[in-house]
Amino acid sequence: MYQSLLGSALVAAAFVLLGQAARVVHDWDIGYLTVNRDGYTTRRAIGVNGQLPFPPVYATKGDTLVINVHNSLDLPTSIHAHGIFQKGTNYMDGAGLITQCGIPPGENFTYEINADQAGTFWIHGHYSHQNVDGLRTPLVIYDTEPAALEYDEDMLIFLEEWYSNEFSVRMAEVLNPLVPFPPPPSFPYGLINGINGNDTAPITFVPGRKYRLRVINMSSTEWFKFSLPGHQLQIIEADGVDSVPHTVDGLDLGPGQRYSVVVTAHDTDQYNYQFNATLYANFVPFIPGMNPRYYQGLIEYKTGAPVKTIAQGDDRQMEWSDDIVLKAWDRQPLMPVDKTFNWTISSKKYSNNITLAILDEIPFQPPLVPPLFSAMSMGDLALNDTIYGPQTRAHVLRLNEVVEIVIHNPTILDHAMHLHGHDFQVTEYGPSGTQVDPDAPPIPVRKFSEWPMRRDTFVVPAFHYAKVRFHADNPGVWMFHCHMDVHFAMGLALTFVEAPDVLQKQQTIPQGFFDMCHRQGIPTSGNGAGNAGFNLTGLPPIPN
Ligand SMILES: *[C@@H]1O[C@H](CO)[C@@H](O)[C@H](O)[C@H]1NC(C)=O
Ligand SMILES: *[C@@H]1O[C@H](CO)[C@@H](O)[C@H](O)[C@H]1NC(C)=O
Ligand SMILES: *[C@@H]1O[C@H](CO)[C@@H](O)[C@H](O)[C@H]1NC(C)=O
Ligand SMILES: *[C@@H]1O[C@H](CO)[C@@H](O)[C@H](O)[C@H]1NC(C)=O
Ligand SMILES: *[C@@H]1O[C@H](CO)[C@@H](O)[C@H](O)[C@H]1NC(C)=O
Ligand SMILES: *[C@@H]1O[C@H](CO)[C@@H](O)[C@H](O)[C@H]1NC(C)=O
Ligand SMILES: *[C@@H]1O[C@H](CO)[C@@H](O)[C@H](O)[C@H]1NC(C)=O
Ligand SMILES: *[C@@H]1O[C@H](CO)[C@@H](O)[C@H](O)[C@H]1NC(C)=O
């Protein structure tokens, strides 16, 4: 009697748990389409089910996201859930030629992604930079626990830049030895929620209500600033990590970064307001109408109410989002360091007259065997960095090491660095190199105050260094790269091979991943060149 009662209680509990964790299924036919997104240019782009933008993905923490991909492109494809840790499922990370071969043209593949984290993320193509041509959409994972601040409604604002030509065309120019480097900049337009930033539908506010705005920067090169003049923004999340609420005047987001802010609507509907979004690149000169580009839209309290515009004043006197001043809501203390890497971003013109970018001695290039397959098949040798091939820039980590990364950026470009499978504690910014402008104010050293904020994408501003730390608690092969796709394609990337000994025991790559490689003639075992031991014969030469 007692046993059967207990039995039915257990069944009921299991049923409730199953009832909560859903399978969220999407069918994505990834293909080309011809669109005019910015109001200026009609061009070929990459969308899903014939749409661009295509619908954001929503799930609740604990759900499994199932994405059935059909590849209608004439190139392989893959998708990456940016910011999702993929604990125990490294092979679902979608990093093309790192954790998987691409899905061949005409074929299907199903991703199963565990939504174990809550927050604001995005899903994007991670093969041949297809994200830049449109293959990107927000991913919102609702929490099952209350947020740091209460709010009544949840809204998405996603920012993108949009170029007049395809990424491959721009990249061919960057890598053309006959075109002086850098080629002339192309000034993209800004899209807000998928359309020309000035045509974005009004954001409707009801007096007295509180809104959580999830602002996502899905750009590939340019920065955005976003503000709602006349309203304060209380940051409660950055990149899927909750923060102690912190009030700012505006958000400044690098590519790949996200913030959630809570905004309290005014208590009357006497006025409407504007939102401001500025798309800018600090590495090209100010050119009126091109850099920066200003976008505005309406915060609508009541149709037809007069618009209260608020003059900006001095940009530098506004408080913009800044991860070094944020504090992690879970109050995780600073982790003690086991291992430090100190890298300097640079670029170099090689003997073939092609300029490539360098993070770690030489430009990154994928090896012949995706490193996840080398890590799984090479036994004890998987613990040795050299077997992955020199251009993979592989760094083997031991389980549970705390790794500090110091990135020096003595260049005139900001860089947005993203690590797969992890978030970082952001601990310090300071000066690096010599600024071009002798009158520029000196760059101060700035350190976190307490409970360093964590995020998955950090910006190393021009002439700065940045220091971050992460915990190697996620066996797998994880890319670390600049999220500005031109720089990534020029080689600004490396890989961490985390606890391959544990990975080999813990995970089994599903057969479908082997099939994809075999159909493209890509080997799935051996070192980076597909050979035994340390024989790397067959890898392409390193640029000299
Ligand atoms: C592949 O996906 C397409 C589009 O979703 C579907 O129509 C087709 O039946 C799938 N093919 C197979 C073999 O599953
Ligand atoms: C988005 O990222 C791009 C590329 O780093 C950057 O130029 C742009 O300013 C960012 N936009 C926002 C709103 O942060
Ligand atoms: C957007 O509209 C504002 C206000 O009318 C205007 O100043 C700005 O130039 C427009 N932006 C673009 C890119 O056309
Ligand atoms: C908002 O944008 C308008 C037009 O560019 C500008 O005049 C105003 O100063 C901006 N306000 C803020 C607070 O950024
Ligand atoms: C790290 O690299 C920078 C730039 O090359 C250099 O100035 C600094 O001394 C290095 N720090 C350490 C601890 O090696
Ligand atoms: C590189 O450019 C230089 C100067 O224009 C030229 O003399 C040389 O032949 C070029 N080398 C290659 C490999 O194209
Ligand atoms: C990796 O292998 C190379 C070549 O055999 C050897 O020189 C090196 O010491 C090894 N590294 C480690 C960390 O075992
Ligand atoms: C190294 O690999 C190449 C290409 O697979 C092969 O031809 C060669 O025999 C190997 N060398 C040794 C010493 O095993």
CSV table of C-alpha atoms in Angstrom, one decimal, residues 299-539:
chain,number,residue,atom,x,y,z
A,299,ILE,CA,7.9,55.1,-28.0
A,300,GLU,CA,4.1,55.4,-28.3
A,301,TYR,CA,2.0,56.0,-25.2
A,302,LYS,CA,-1.0,57.2,-27.2
A,303,THR,CA,-1.6,57.5,-30.9
A,304,GLY,CA,-1.1,61.0,-32.0
A,305,ALA,CA,0.2,62.4,-28.7
A,306,PRO,CA,2.9,65.0,-29.2
A,307,VAL,CA,6.5,63.7,-29.3
A,308,LYS,CA,8.8,64.9,-26.6
A,309,THR,CA,12.3,65.0,-28.0
A,310,ILE,CA,15.1,65.2,-25.6
A,311,ALA,CA,18.4,66.7,-26.8
A,312,GLN,CA,21.2,64.4,-26.3
A,313,GLY,CA,23.8,66.7,-24.8
A,314,ASP,CA,27.3,65.5,-24.6
A,315,ASP,CA,27.5,61.8,-25.4
A,316,ARG,CA,30.5,61.5,-23.1
A,317,GLN,CA,28.4,62.8,-20.2
A,318,MET,CA,25.8,60.0,-20.6
A,319,GLU,CA,26.4,56.8,-18.7
A,320,TRP,CA,26.6,53.9,-21.2
A,321,SER,CA,26.6,50.2,-20.4
A,322,ASP,CA,29.9,49.1,-19.2
A,323,ASP,CA,30.5,45.5,-18.1
A,324,ILE,CA,33.4,46.4,-15.8
A,325,VAL,CA,31.0,48.2,-13.5
A,326,LEU,CA,28.2,45.6,-13.6
A,327,LYS,CA,28.1,42.9,-10.8
A,328,ALA,CA,27.0,39.3,-11.3
A,329,TRP,CA,23.6,38.7,-9.6
A,330,ASP,CA,24.8,35.3,-8.3
A,331,ARG,CA,27.7,37.0,-6.6
A,332,GLN,CA,30.3,34.5,-7.8
A,333,PRO,CA,33.7,35.7,-6.4
A,334,LEU,CA,36.7,36.2,-8.6
A,335,MET,CA,38.2,32.8,-9.5
A,336,PRO,CA,41.9,32.2,-8.7
A,337,VAL,CA,43.9,31.7,-11.9
A,338,ASP,CA,45.7,28.5,-12.8
A,339,LYS,CA,47.0,29.4,-16.3
A,340,THR,CA,47.4,32.7,-18.2
A,341,PHE,CA,47.5,33.4,-21.9
A,342,ASN,CA,48.7,36.7,-23.1
A,343,TRP,CA,47.9,37.5,-26.7
A,344,THR,CA,48.3,40.5,-28.9
A,345,ILE,CA,46.0,41.3,-31.8
A,346,SER,CA,47.9,42.2,-35.0
A,347,SER,CA,47.8,41.9,-38.7
A,348,LYS,CA,50.5,41.1,-41.2
A,349,LYS,CA,51.0,41.3,-44.9
A,350,TYR,CA,52.3,37.9,-46.0
A,351,SER,CA,54.6,37.2,-49.0
A,352,ASN,CA,51.6,36.5,-51.2
A,353,ASN,CA,50.6,40.1,-50.5
A,354,ILE,CA,47.5,39.0,-48.6
A,355,THR,CA,47.0,40.6,-45.2
A,356,LEU,CA,45.8,38.3,-42.5
A,357,ALA,CA,44.9,38.8,-38.8
A,358,ILE,CA,46.8,37.2,-35.9
A,359,LEU,CA,45.7,36.5,-32.4
A,360,ASP,CA,48.2,33.8,-31.4
A,361,GLU,CA,51.4,33.9,-33.6
A,362,ILE,CA,49.8,32.8,-36.9
A,363,PRO,CA,46.4,33.3,-38.5
A,364,PHE,CA,43.9,30.6,-37.7
A,365,GLN,CA,42.7,28.2,-40.4
A,366,PRO,CA,40.7,25.1,-39.9
A,367,PRO,CA,42.8,21.9,-40.2
A,368,LEU,CA,41.7,19.0,-42.5
A,369,VAL,CA,40.1,17.0,-39.6
A,370,PRO,CA,37.6,19.0,-37.5
A,371,PRO,CA,39.5,19.2,-34.1
A,372,LEU,CA,36.6,17.6,-32.2
A,373,PHE,CA,37.1,14.5,-34.2
A,374,SER,CA,40.9,14.5,-33.5
A,375,ALA,CA,40.2,15.0,-29.8
A,376,MET,CA,37.9,12.0,-29.8
A,377,SER,CA,40.0,9.7,-31.8
A,378,MET,CA,43.6,10.3,-30.8
A,379,GLY,CA,43.6,8.7,-27.4
A,380,ASP,CA,46.3,10.1,-25.0
A,381,LEU,CA,47.9,12.1,-27.8
A,382,ALA,CA,44.7,14.3,-27.8
A,383,LEU,CA,46.3,16.0,-24.7
A,384,ASN,CA,49.2,17.3,-26.9
A,385,ASP,CA,48.5,20.7,-28.6
A,386,THR,CA,50.6,19.9,-31.6
A,387,ILE,CA,48.5,17.0,-33.0
A,388,TYR,CA,45.7,19.4,-34.1
A,389,GLY,CA,48.0,21.1,-36.6
A,390,PRO,CA,49.8,24.5,-36.1
A,391,GLN,CA,47.1,26.6,-37.9
A,392,THR,CA,44.4,25.3,-35.5
A,393,ARG,CA,46.1,27.2,-32.6
A,394,ALA,CA,44.9,24.5,-30.3
A,395,HIS,CA,45.5,24.9,-26.5
A,396,VAL,CA,44.7,21.9,-24.4
A,397,LEU,CA,43.3,22.6,-21.0
A,398,ARG,CA,42.9,20.3,-18.0
A,399,LEU,CA,39.5,19.8,-16.4
A,400,ASN,CA,38.6,22.6,-14.0
A,401,GLU,CA,41.6,24.8,-14.6
A,402,VAL,CA,40.8,28.5,-14.3
A,403,VAL,CA,42.2,30.3,-17.4
A,404,GLU,CA,43.0,33.9,-17.6
A,405,ILE,CA,43.1,35.5,-21.0
A,406,VAL,CA,44.8,38.8,-21.5
A,407,ILE,CA,44.2,40.4,-25.0
A,408,HIS,CA,46.2,43.3,-26.0
A,409,ASN,CA,44.7,45.4,-28.8
A,410,PRO,CA,47.2,48.1,-29.8
A,411,THR,CA,45.3,48.6,-33.1
A,412,ILE,CA,42.8,51.3,-34.1
A,413,LEU,CA,39.9,48.8,-34.3
A,414,ASP,CA,37.8,47.5,-31.5
A,415,HIS,CA,37.5,43.8,-31.4
A,416,ALA,CA,34.6,41.7,-29.9
A,417,MET,CA,35.9,38.4,-28.7
A,418,HIS,CA,33.6,35.4,-28.2
A,419,LEU,CA,34.3,32.0,-26.6
A,420,HIS,CA,32.0,29.1,-27.3
A,421,GLY,CA,30.8,26.9,-24.4
A,422,HIS,CA,31.6,29.4,-21.6
A,423,ASP,CA,31.1,32.8,-20.1
A,424,PHE,CA,34.0,34.9,-18.7
A,425,GLN,CA,34.5,37.0,-15.6
A,426,VAL,CA,35.4,40.4,-17.0
A,427,THR,CA,38.1,41.7,-14.6
A,428,GLU,CA,40.1,44.6,-16.1
A,429,TYR,CA,40.6,47.0,-18.9
A,430,GLY,CA,43.7,49.2,-19.5
A,431,PRO,CA,45.9,50.9,-22.1
A,432,SER,CA,47.8,49.0,-24.8
A,433,GLY,CA,50.1,50.4,-27.4
A,434,THR,CA,50.4,54.0,-28.4
A,435,GLN,CA,47.3,55.9,-29.6
A,436,VAL,CA,47.6,57.5,-33.0
A,437,ASP,CA,46.0,60.8,-31.8
A,438,PRO,CA,48.6,62.4,-29.4
A,439,ASP,CA,45.8,64.6,-28.0
A,440,ALA,CA,43.6,61.6,-27.0
A,441,PRO,CA,43.1,61.4,-23.3
A,442,PRO,CA,45.1,58.7,-21.5
A,443,ILE,CA,43.3,55.4,-21.1
A,444,PRO,CA,42.9,54.6,-17.4
A,445,VAL,CA,43.2,51.1,-15.9
A,446,ARG,CA,39.7,50.0,-14.8
A,447,LYS,CA,39.0,47.0,-12.6
A,448,PHE,CA,35.8,45.2,-11.5
A,449,SER,CA,34.6,46.3,-8.1
A,450,GLU,CA,33.1,43.1,-6.6
A,451,TRP,CA,31.5,40.0,-8.1
A,452,PRO,CA,32.9,40.4,-11.6
A,453,MET,CA,30.2,40.4,-14.3
A,454,ARG,CA,30.3,37.4,-16.6
A,455,ARG,CA,29.4,37.4,-20.3
A,456,ASP,CA,30.2,35.4,-23.4
A,457,THR,CA,31.4,38.2,-25.7
A,458,PHE,CA,33.7,41.0,-24.5
A,459,VAL,CA,35.0,44.0,-26.4
A,460,VAL,CA,38.7,44.9,-26.4
A,461,PRO,CA,38.5,48.6,-27.4
A,462,ALA,CA,41.2,50.1,-29.7
A,463,PHE,CA,44.5,50.7,-27.8
A,464,HIS,CA,43.2,48.8,-24.7
A,465,TYR,CA,43.9,45.4,-23.2
A,466,ALA,CA,41.2,43.4,-21.6
A,467,LYS,CA,41.5,40.6,-19.0
A,468,VAL,CA,38.9,37.9,-18.5
A,469,ARG,CA,38.8,34.5,-16.7
A,470,PHE,CA,36.9,31.3,-17.4
A,471,HIS,CA,36.5,28.0,-15.7
A,472,ALA,CA,37.4,25.0,-17.9
A,473,ASP,CA,34.5,22.9,-16.6
A,474,ASN,CA,33.1,21.9,-20.0
A,475,PRO,CA,35.0,19.2,-21.8
A,476,GLY,CA,35.0,19.9,-25.5
A,477,VAL,CA,36.6,21.8,-28.4
A,478,TRP,CA,35.6,25.5,-28.2
A,479,MET,CA,36.4,28.3,-30.6
A,480,PHE,CA,37.6,31.6,-29.3
A,481,HIS,CA,37.3,34.2,-32.1
A,482,CYS,CA,36.7,37.8,-33.0
A,483,HIS,CA,33.0,38.1,-33.7
A,484,MET,CA,33.6,40.7,-36.4
A,485,ASP,CA,33.4,38.3,-39.3
A,486,VAL,CA,35.9,39.9,-41.6
A,487,HIS,CA,38.5,39.5,-38.8
A,488,PHE,CA,37.4,36.0,-38.0
A,489,ALA,CA,37.8,35.1,-41.8
A,490,MET,CA,41.2,36.8,-41.7
A,491,GLY,CA,42.3,34.4,-39.0
A,492,LEU,CA,41.6,36.1,-35.7
A,493,ALA,CA,40.6,32.9,-33.9
A,494,LEU,CA,42.0,29.9,-32.0
A,495,THR,CA,40.6,26.8,-30.3
A,496,PHE,CA,40.6,25.5,-26.7
A,497,VAL,CA,40.6,21.7,-26.4
A,498,GLU,CA,39.2,21.3,-23.0
A,499,ALA,CA,39.8,18.0,-21.1
A,500,PRO,CA,39.9,15.8,-24.1
A,501,ASP,CA,40.6,12.8,-21.8
A,502,VAL,CA,37.3,13.4,-20.0
A,503,LEU,CA,35.5,14.2,-23.3
A,504,GLN,CA,36.5,10.8,-24.8
A,505,LYS,CA,34.8,9.0,-21.8
A,506,GLN,CA,31.9,11.3,-21.5
A,507,GLN,CA,30.6,12.0,-25.0
A,508,THR,CA,29.8,10.0,-28.1
A,509,ILE,CA,29.5,11.9,-31.4
A,510,PRO,CA,26.2,10.8,-33.0
A,511,GLN,CA,26.5,8.8,-36.3
A,512,GLY,CA,24.9,11.6,-38.3
A,513,PHE,CA,27.9,13.8,-37.8
A,514,PHE,CA,30.2,11.1,-39.2
A,515,ASP,CA,27.9,10.7,-42.2
A,516,MET,CA,28.0,14.4,-43.0
A,517,CYS,CA,31.8,14.4,-43.1
A,518,HIS,CA,32.1,11.1,-45.1
A,519,ARG,CA,29.8,12.4,-47.8
A,520,GLN,CA,32.2,15.4,-48.3
A,521,GLY,CA,35.3,13.2,-48.1
A,522,ILE,CA,36.4,14.8,-44.8
A,523,PRO,CA,38.3,12.4,-42.5
A,524,THR,CA,36.8,11.9,-39.0
A,525,SER,CA,39.8,10.4,-37.2
A,526,GLY,CA,43.5,11.0,-36.8
A,527,ASN,CA,45.4,14.2,-36.1
A,528,GLY,CA,44.7,17.6,-37.8
A,529,ALA,CA,46.0,16.2,-41.1
A,530,GLY,CA,44.1,12.9,-40.7
A,531,ASN,CA,47.3,10.9,-40.1
A,532,ALA,CA,48.5,8.9,-37.1
A,533,GLY,CA,50.7,10.3,-34.4
A,534,PHE,CA,52.5,13.6,-35.1
A,535,ASN,CA,52.7,13.2,-38.9
A,536,LEU,CA,51.0,16.4,-40.1
A,537,THR,CA,51.9,15.8,-43.8
A,538,GLY,CA,49.1,17.1,-46.0
A,539,LEU,CA,48.1,20.2,-44.1
